[in-house]
Coordinates of C-alpha atoms in Angstrom, one line a residue:
X1 CA 9.2 1.5 -7.1
X2 CA 5.4 2.7 -7.0
X3 CA 6.2 6.5 -8.3
X4 CA 7.1 9.1 -9.7
X5 CA 4.7 9.7 -12.2
X6 CA 4.0 5.8 -12.1
X7 CA 0.9 4.0 -10.2
X8 CA 0.1 6.0 -7.9
X9 CA -0.1 9.8 -9.9
X10 CA -2.0 11.8 -7.5
X11 CA 0.6 11.2 -5.0
X12 CA 3.0 12.1 -7.3
X13 CA 1.0 15.4 -8.5
X14 CA 0.3 16.3 -5.0
X15 CA 4.2 15.9 -4.3
X16 CA 4.8 18.2 -6.8
X17 CA 2.4 20.4 -6.4
X18 CA 3.4 21.2 -2.9
X19 CA 6.6 21.9 -3.9
X20 CA 5.7 24.5 -6.2
X21 CA 3.7 26.1 -4.0
X22 CA 6.4 26.2 -1.5
X23 CA 8.6 27.7 -4.2
X24 CA 5.5 30.1 -5.2
X25 CA 5.7 31.4 -1.3
X26 CA 9.3 32.3 -1.1
X27 CA 8.7 33.8 -4.5
X28 CA 6.4 35.9 -2.7
X29 CA 8.3 35.9 0.0
X30 CA 10.7 38.1 -2.2
X31 CA 8.1 40.4 -3.3
X32 CA 7.2 41.7 -0.3
X33 CA 11.0 42.5 0.7
X34 CA 11.2 44.5 -2.7
X35 CA 8.0 46.0 -2.1
X36 CA 6.0 44.8 -5.3
X37 CA 2.8 44.5 -2.9
X38 CA 0.1 44.1 -5.3
X39 CA 2.1 41.0 -6.9
X40 CA 3.2 39.6 -3.3
X41 CA -0.7 39.8 -2.0
X42 CA -1.8 38.0 -5.5
X43 CA 1.0 35.1 -5.0
X44 CA 0.4 34.3 -1.4
X45 CA -3.5 34.1 -2.4
X46 CA -3.3 31.5 -5.2
X47 CA -1.1 29.5 -3.0
X48 CA -3.4 29.5 -0.1
X49 CA -6.3 28.6 -2.1
X50 CA -4.8 25.7 -4.2
X51 CA -3.9 24.3 -1.2
X52 CA -7.2 25.0 0.2
X53 CA -8.3 22.7 -3.1
X54 CA -5.6 20.1 -2.2
X55 CA -6.5 19.7 1.2
X56 CA -10.7 18.6 0.6
X57 CA -10.2 16.8 -2.7
X58 CA -6.7 14.8 -2.2
X59 CA -5.3 15.0 1.2
X60 CA -8.1 14.5 3.3
X61 CA -8.7 11.1 0.8
X62 CA -5.4 10.1 1.7
X63 CA -5.4 10.7 5.5
X64 CA -9.4 8.9 5.5
X65 CA -8.1 5.9 3.5
X66 CA -4.6 5.3 5.1
X67 CA -5.4 6.4 9.4
X68 CA -8.4 6.4 9.8
X69 CA -10.3 3.6 7.5
X70 CA -6.7 1.9 7.7
X71 CA -6.9 1.9 11.2
X72 CA -3.1 2.7 11.0
X73 CA -2.2 5.1 14.0
X74 CA 1.1 3.7 14.0
X75 CA 4.6 3.5 12.3
X76 CA 6.7 6.0 10.3
X77 CA 3.8 6.9 7.5
X78 CA 0.9 7.3 9.6
X79 CA 3.0 9.9 12.2
X80 CA 3.9 11.7 9.5
X81 CA 0.9 11.7 8.3
X82 CA -1.0 12.9 11.3
X83 CA 1.9 15.6 12.3
X84 CA 1.4 16.8 8.3
X85 CA -2.5 17.1 8.6
X86 CA -2.5 18.9 11.6
X87 CA 0.1 21.3 11.4
X88 CA -1.1 22.0 7.8
X89 CA -4.7 23.0 9.2
X90 CA -2.8 25.3 11.6
X91 CA -0.8 27.0 8.2
X92 CA -4.0 27.0 6.0
X93 CA -6.6 28.5 8.6
X94 CA -3.3 31.3 9.1
X95 CA -2.9 31.6 5.3
X96 CA -6.5 31.9 5.2
X97 CA -6.4 34.8 8.1
X98 CA -4.0 36.8 6.3
X99 CA -5.6 36.7 3.2
X100 CA -8.5 38.0 4.6
X101 CA -6.7 40.4 6.5
X102 CA -4.9 41.9 3.4
X103 CA -7.6 42.1 1.3
X104 CA -11.0 42.6 3.3
X105 CA -12.2 44.3 6.2
X106 CA -13.7 41.1 7.5
X107 CA -11.2 40.9 10.6
X108 CA -12.9 42.8 13.7
X109 CA -10.4 45.5 14.7
X110 CA -9.5 43.5 18.4
X111 CA -8.2 40.4 15.9
X112 CA -6.2 42.2 13.8
X113 CA -2.6 41.2 14.6
X114 CA 0.0 44.0 14.8
X115 CA 3.0 42.6 13.9
X116 CA 1.8 41.6 10.3
X117 CA 5.6 40.4 9.0
X118 CA 6.3 38.0 12.3
X119 CA 3.3 36.5 11.6
X120 CA 4.0 35.8 7.6
X121 CA 7.2 35.2 8.2
X122 CA 6.1 32.4 10.5
X123 CA 3.9 31.1 8.4
X124 CA 6.5 30.5 5.5
X125 CA 8.3 28.8 8.1
X126 CA 5.7 26.6 8.9
X127 CA 4.8 25.9 5.5
X128 CA 8.1 24.6 4.5
X129 CA 8.3 21.8 7.6
X130 CA 5.4 20.8 6.6
X131 CA 6.5 20.5 2.7
X132 CA 9.5 18.3 4.3
X133 CA 7.2 16.0 6.3
X134 CA 5.1 15.7 3.0
X135 CA 8.7 14.9 1.5
X136 CA 9.3 12.7 4.6
X137 CA 5.9 10.9 3.8
X138 CA 6.2 10.4 0.1
X139 CA 10.0 8.3 0.7
X140 CA 8.5 6.4 3.2
X141 CA 5.4 5.1 1.8
X142 CA 6.4 5.2 -1.6
X143 CA 9.8 4.8 -2.1
X144 CA 11.1 3.4 1.1
X145 CA 13.5 -0.1 0.3
X146 CA 11.0 -2.8 1.7
X147 CA 12.6 -5.9 3.6
X148 CA 13.1 -9.0 0.9
X149 CA 11.8 -12.6 1.3
X150 CA 15.2 -13.5 3.0
X151 CA 17.0 -16.7 1.7
X152 CA 18.9 -17.4 -2.1
X153 CA 17.5 -15.7 -4.9
X154 CA 15.7 -19.0 -6.3
X155 CA 13.7 -19.5 -2.8
X156 CA 12.5 -16.3 -3.1
X157 CA 11.9 -17.0 -7.0
X158 CA 9.8 -20.4 -5.4
X159 CA 8.4 -18.2 -2.7
X160 CA 6.9 -15.9 -5.2
X161 CA 6.1 -18.7 -7.9
X162 CA 4.2 -20.3 -5.3
X163 CA 2.3 -17.4 -4.3
X164 CA 1.4 -16.4 -8.0
X165 CA -0.3 -20.2 -7.9
X166 CA -2.1 -19.5 -5.0
X167 CA -3.8 -15.9 -5.9
X168 CA -4.9 -17.6 -9.1
X169 CA -6.5 -20.0 -7.3
X170 CA -8.0 -17.5 -5.2
X171 CA -9.2 -15.4 -8.2
X172 CA -10.9 -18.5 -9.8
X173 CA -12.8 -19.5 -6.5
X174 CA -14.3 -15.3 -6.4
X175 CA -15.0 -15.8 -10.0
X176 CA -17.1 -19.3 -9.9
X177 CA -18.9 -17.4 -6.6
X178 CA -19.5 -14.5 -8.6
X179 CA -17.6 -11.9 -7.3
X180 CA -16.0 -9.6 -10.0
X181 CA -14.7 -7.5 -7.4
X182 CA -12.4 -10.0 -5.8
X183 CA -11.6 -11.3 -9.1
X184 CA -10.0 -8.6 -9.4
X185 CA -8.3 -8.0 -6.7
X186 CA -6.4 -11.0 -7.1
X187 CA -5.8 -10.2 -10.3
X188 CA -3.9 -7.1 -9.3
X189 CA -2.1 -9.5 -6.7
X190 CA -1.2 -12.2 -9.3
X191 CA 0.3 -9.0 -11.7
X192 CA 2.5 -6.7 -9.0
X193 CA 3.7 -10.6 -8.2
X194 CA 4.8 -10.8 -11.0
X195 CA 6.2 -7.6 -12.7
X196 CA 7.8 -6.2 -9.5
X197 CA 7.4 -2.6 -8.0
X198 CA 9.4 -1.1 -11.4
X199 CA 7.2 -2.6 -13.4
X200 CA 5.2 -0.5 -16.1
X201 CA 2.2 -2.5 -14.9
X202 CA 2.6 -2.2 -11.3
X203 CA 0.0 -0.6 -9.0
X204 CA -3.4 -0.1 -7.5
X205 CA -5.0 -2.0 -10.7
X206 CA -8.4 -2.3 -9.4
X207 CA -8.6 1.1 -8.1
X208 CA -10.0 0.2 -4.7
X209 CA -7.4 2.5 -3.0
X210 CA -5.2 0.3 -1.8
X211 CA -1.9 -1.0 -3.8
X212 CA -1.8 -4.7 -2.6
X213 CA 1.5 -6.5 -3.4
X214 CA 1.8 -10.4 -1.7
X215 CA 5.6 -10.1 -2.8
X216 CA 8.4 -8.0 -1.6
X217 CA 8.4 -6.0 -4.6
X218 CA 11.5 -7.0 -6.7
X219 CA 9.0 -9.3 -8.7
X220 CA 9.3 -13.2 -9.9
X221 CA 9.7 -12.1 -13.5
X222 CA 12.7 -10.2 -12.0
X223 CA 14.0 -12.9 -9.9
X224 CA 14.2 -15.3 -12.6
X225 CA 16.3 -13.5 -14.2
X226 CA 18.8 -13.1 -11.8
X227 CA 18.7 -16.7 -11.6
X228 CA 19.1 -17.0 -14.8
X229 CA 22.0 -15.1 -14.8
X230 CA 23.4 -17.0 -11.4
X231 CA 23.3 -20.0 -13.2
X232 CA 24.6 -18.9 -16.9
X233 CA 28.0 -20.0 -16.7
X234 CA 27.6 -23.7 -15.0
X235 CA 27.3 -26.5 -16.2
X236 CA 23.2 -26.6 -16.5
X237 CA 23.2 -23.0 -17.4
X238 CA 21.6 -23.8 -21.1
X239 CA 19.2 -25.7 -19.5
X240 CA 18.0 -23.3 -16.9
X241 CA 18.2 -20.8 -19.4
X242 CA 15.4 -22.4 -21.7
X243 CA 13.1 -23.4 -18.8
X244 CA 13.6 -19.8 -17.5
X245 CA 12.6 -18.3 -20.8
X246 CA 9.5 -20.1 -21.2
X247 CA 8.4 -19.6 -18.0
X248 CA 9.3 -16.2 -18.5
X249 CA 6.6 -16.7 -21.3
X250 CA 3.8 -17.8 -19.2
X251 CA 4.7 -15.3 -16.7
X252 CA 3.4 -12.7 -19.7
X253 CA 0.4 -14.4 -20.6
X254 CA -1.1 -14.6 -16.9
X255 CA -0.1 -10.8 -16.6
X256 CA -2.1 -9.8 -20.5
X257 CA -5.0 -12.3 -19.2
X258 CA -5.0 -10.6 -15.9
X259 CA -5.0 -7.2 -17.1
X260 CA -8.1 -8.4 -19.6
X261 CA -10.0 -9.1 -15.9
X262 CA -9.0 -6.3 -14.6
X263 CA -10.8 -4.2 -17.3
X264 CA -13.9 -6.5 -17.5
X265 CA -17.2 -5.7 -16.3
X266 CA -19.4 -8.9 -16.4
X267 CA -17.7 -12.4 -15.3
X268 CA -19.1 -14.2 -17.8
X269 CA -17.0 -12.0 -20.5
X270 CA -14.0 -13.3 -18.7
X271 CA -14.3 -17.0 -18.4
X272 CA -11.6 -17.8 -20.9
X273 CA -9.0 -15.4 -19.4
X274 CA -10.0 -16.7 -15.7
X275 CA -9.0 -20.2 -16.5
X276 CA -5.7 -19.3 -18.5
X277 CA -4.4 -17.7 -15.8
X278 CA -5.7 -20.4 -13.2
X279 CA -3.6 -23.1 -15.5
X280 CA -0.8 -21.2 -16.5
X281 CA -0.1 -19.7 -12.8
X282 CA -0.3 -23.5 -11.5
X283 CA 2.4 -24.7 -14.1
X284 CA 5.0 -21.8 -13.3
X285 CA 4.3 -22.3 -9.2
X286 CA 3.8 -26.3 -9.4
X287 CA 4.4 -27.8 -12.6
X288 CA 7.0 -30.6 -12.8
X289 CA 8.1 -29.5 -16.4
X290 CA 8.8 -25.8 -17.3
X291 CA 8.4 -24.1 -14.3
X292 CA 10.0 -23.1 -11.5
X293 CA 10.4 -26.2 -9.7
X294 CA 11.8 -27.8 -12.8
X295 CA 14.3 -25.0 -12.8
X296 CA 15.2 -26.2 -8.9
X297 CA 15.1 -29.7 -10.0
X298 CA 17.6 -29.1 -12.8
X299 CA 19.6 -27.2 -10.5
X300 CA 19.2 -30.2 -7.6
X301 CA 18.1 -27.4 -4.9
X302 CA 15.1 -27.3 -2.6
X303 CA 16.3 -24.0 -0.9
X304 CA 14.2 -23.9 2.4
X305 CA 11.7 -21.0 2.8
X306 CA 12.8 -18.4 4.7
X307 CA 12.2 -18.4 8.5
X308 CA 9.7 -16.3 10.2
X309 CA 10.6 -15.1 13.6
X310 CA 7.5 -12.8 15.0
X311 CA 7.9 -9.6 16.7
X312 CA 7.9 -9.8 20.6
X313 CA 4.4 -9.4 22.0
X314 CA 4.0 -7.3 25.3
X315 CA 1.6 -9.0 27.9
X316 CA -0.8 -6.5 29.3
X317 CA -3.9 -6.1 30.7
X318 CA -6.8 -6.2 28.7
X319 CA -4.5 -7.8 25.7
X320 CA -5.9 -10.5 23.0
X321 CA -3.5 -12.1 20.4
X322 CA -4.3 -13.1 17.5
X323 CA -2.3 -15.6 15.6
X324 CA -1.8 -15.7 11.4
X325 CA -0.5 -19.1 11.1
X326 CA -1.1 -22.0 8.0
X327 CA -3.3 -19.2 6.6
X328 CA -5.9 -18.8 9.0
X329 CA -6.7 -16.7 12.2
X330 CA -6.4 -18.1 15.6
X331 CA -8.7 -18.4 17.1
X332 CA -11.1 -17.4 14.7
X333 CA -13.4 -16.1 16.5
X334 CA -12.8 -13.9 19.7
X335 CA -15.1 -12.5 22.3
X336 CA -13.9 -9.6 24.4
X337 CA -14.7 -6.9 26.8
X338 CA -15.0 -3.1 25.4
X339 CA -11.6 -1.8 26.2
X340 CA -9.4 -4.8 25.0
X341 CA -6.6 -4.5 22.4
X342 CA -6.2 -7.4 20.1
X343 CA -2.6 -8.0 18.5
X344 CA -2.7 -10.0 15.2
X345 CA 1.2 -11.4 14.8
X346 CA 1.7 -12.9 11.9
X347 CA 3.4 -16.2 11.6
X348 CA 3.4 -16.9 8.4
X349 CA 6.2 -16.6 5.7
X350 CA 3.5 -14.7 3.4
X351 CA 2.0 -11.2 3.8
X352 CA -1.5 -11.2 5.3
X353 CA -4.3 -8.0 6.0
X354 CA -6.6 -7.8 9.1
X355 CA -9.6 -5.8 6.8
X356 CA -13.0 -5.1 8.4
X357 CA -16.0 -6.5 6.0
X358 CA -17.7 -3.1 5.9
X359 CA -14.2 -1.1 6.1
X360 CA -14.1 0.1 9.5
X361 CA -10.2 -0.9 9.7
X362 CA -8.0 -2.2 7.4
X363 CA -4.4 -3.0 8.5
X364 CA -2.7 -3.2 5.1
X365 CA 0.0 -5.1 4.6
X366 CA 1.1 -7.3 7.5
X367 CA 4.9 -8.5 6.4
X368 CA 5.9 -12.3 8.1
X369 CA 6.8 -11.8 11.4
X370 CA 5.0 -8.4 12.1
X371 CA 2.1 -7.2 14.1
X372 CA -0.8 -5.3 14.1
X373 CA -2.7 -3.6 17.3
X374 CA -6.1 -2.5 17.1
X375 CA -8.0 -1.4 20.3
X376 CA -11.8 -1.8 20.5
X377 CA -14.0 0.4 22.3
X378 CA -17.6 0.1 20.4
X379 CA -19.7 -3.1 21.4
X380 CA -20.3 -4.9 18.1
X381 CA -19.6 -8.1 16.0
X382 CA -16.8 -6.9 13.7
X383 CA -16.1 -9.4 11.1
X384 CA -12.8 -9.5 9.1
X385 CA -10.5 -10.9 6.5
X386 CA -7.2 -11.0 4.9
X387 CA -7.7 -9.4 1.3
X388 CA -4.7 -11.8 -0.2
X389 CA -6.1 -15.0 1.3
X390 CA -9.9 -14.4 2.4
X391 CA -12.7 -12.5 1.7
X392 CA -15.7 -10.8 3.5
X393 CA -18.3 -13.4 4.4
X394 CA -16.1 -15.5 6.3
X395 CA -14.6 -17.0 3.1
X396 CA -11.3 -18.8 3.8
X397 CA -9.2 -17.1 5.3
X398 CA -11.4 -14.6 7.6
X399 CA -12.3 -14.2 11.7
X400 CA -14.1 -12.4 13.9
X401 CA -14.2 -9.9 16.9
X402 CA -17.1 -9.8 19.5
X403 CA -16.8 -7.2 21.8
X404 CA -19.5 -7.2 24.3
X405 CA -20.7 -4.1 26.2

């Protein structure tokens, strides 16, 4: 859960504002019906101007980051966003027209509508539909249930623990390269994968405009508690509980140190915290004692990682497939003609992204088995990387598309 009034405060406040403005519009409609015209005029004017402010400073930014910069034009959220944006633009233009018509003589006589009431009633109906679309965007972007990792609870815990160790490694490597921005990004990954979307510390912690969680949203610390509860009545329950308690303390220390890293402005000041996160995360995910593997060993269980079944990739002219497998893009570099569609297929049991080094496109999360499709219409060289397992500049999980004229 990323909201309400949690880590997506801007989205929360925008949603609340939209609902309040819709209520205000209907109150204004009531004023018109009861012949309280000055109150009606003032109410409708306030709403239209407030909405113009939200469009300029909130909605345009959100649309740009998700649809345009994110390169996301398919899927439920993107479809709702585009419909919401188009209808919202029409409604705002009509609203401004009505304000000018009510309050000024700026509208030439030939452009003045005759059936004023019909236009106003149509506008409030359209506005209601737009707010409903906004509620849909909010639900599917922030509240809709996400698919879990699959398998038993212990398997999910082991997968999260391994991911925490991996992202701590990535964070340490970024710090060693002198890249504070990337180190902070992986600190966000570590925290989100530990606390889960219901945790108080969950969110877009590096403030780059993208909430990134390598896990399934549950959180390793919550899976840890579930495993502890599941085996509490067994013969090894006490030992599992003791180990789980120690692992939990390690996770909390990792979160605390990672939060310090996220607040830093100088890498030299956070060397001890980076080392602490790397050491403790390695212990949590891969250690032989007082670790998640230790719990599995005590239970004499070695649950298999969930099987990944990739979506079917339809064959079509001018289409090239790039697999994301074993934490690499295959092929790593491709040369294509302008107009070629590239389908990125995630065959790993982990989330990946396809993010252009300069931000020209960004897939956001591509879950295991899912695909991301992008058509290259302009010639040029487009280096890209996975925000979870690589970095710009061709580091680790990275690739390149060369589009020929």
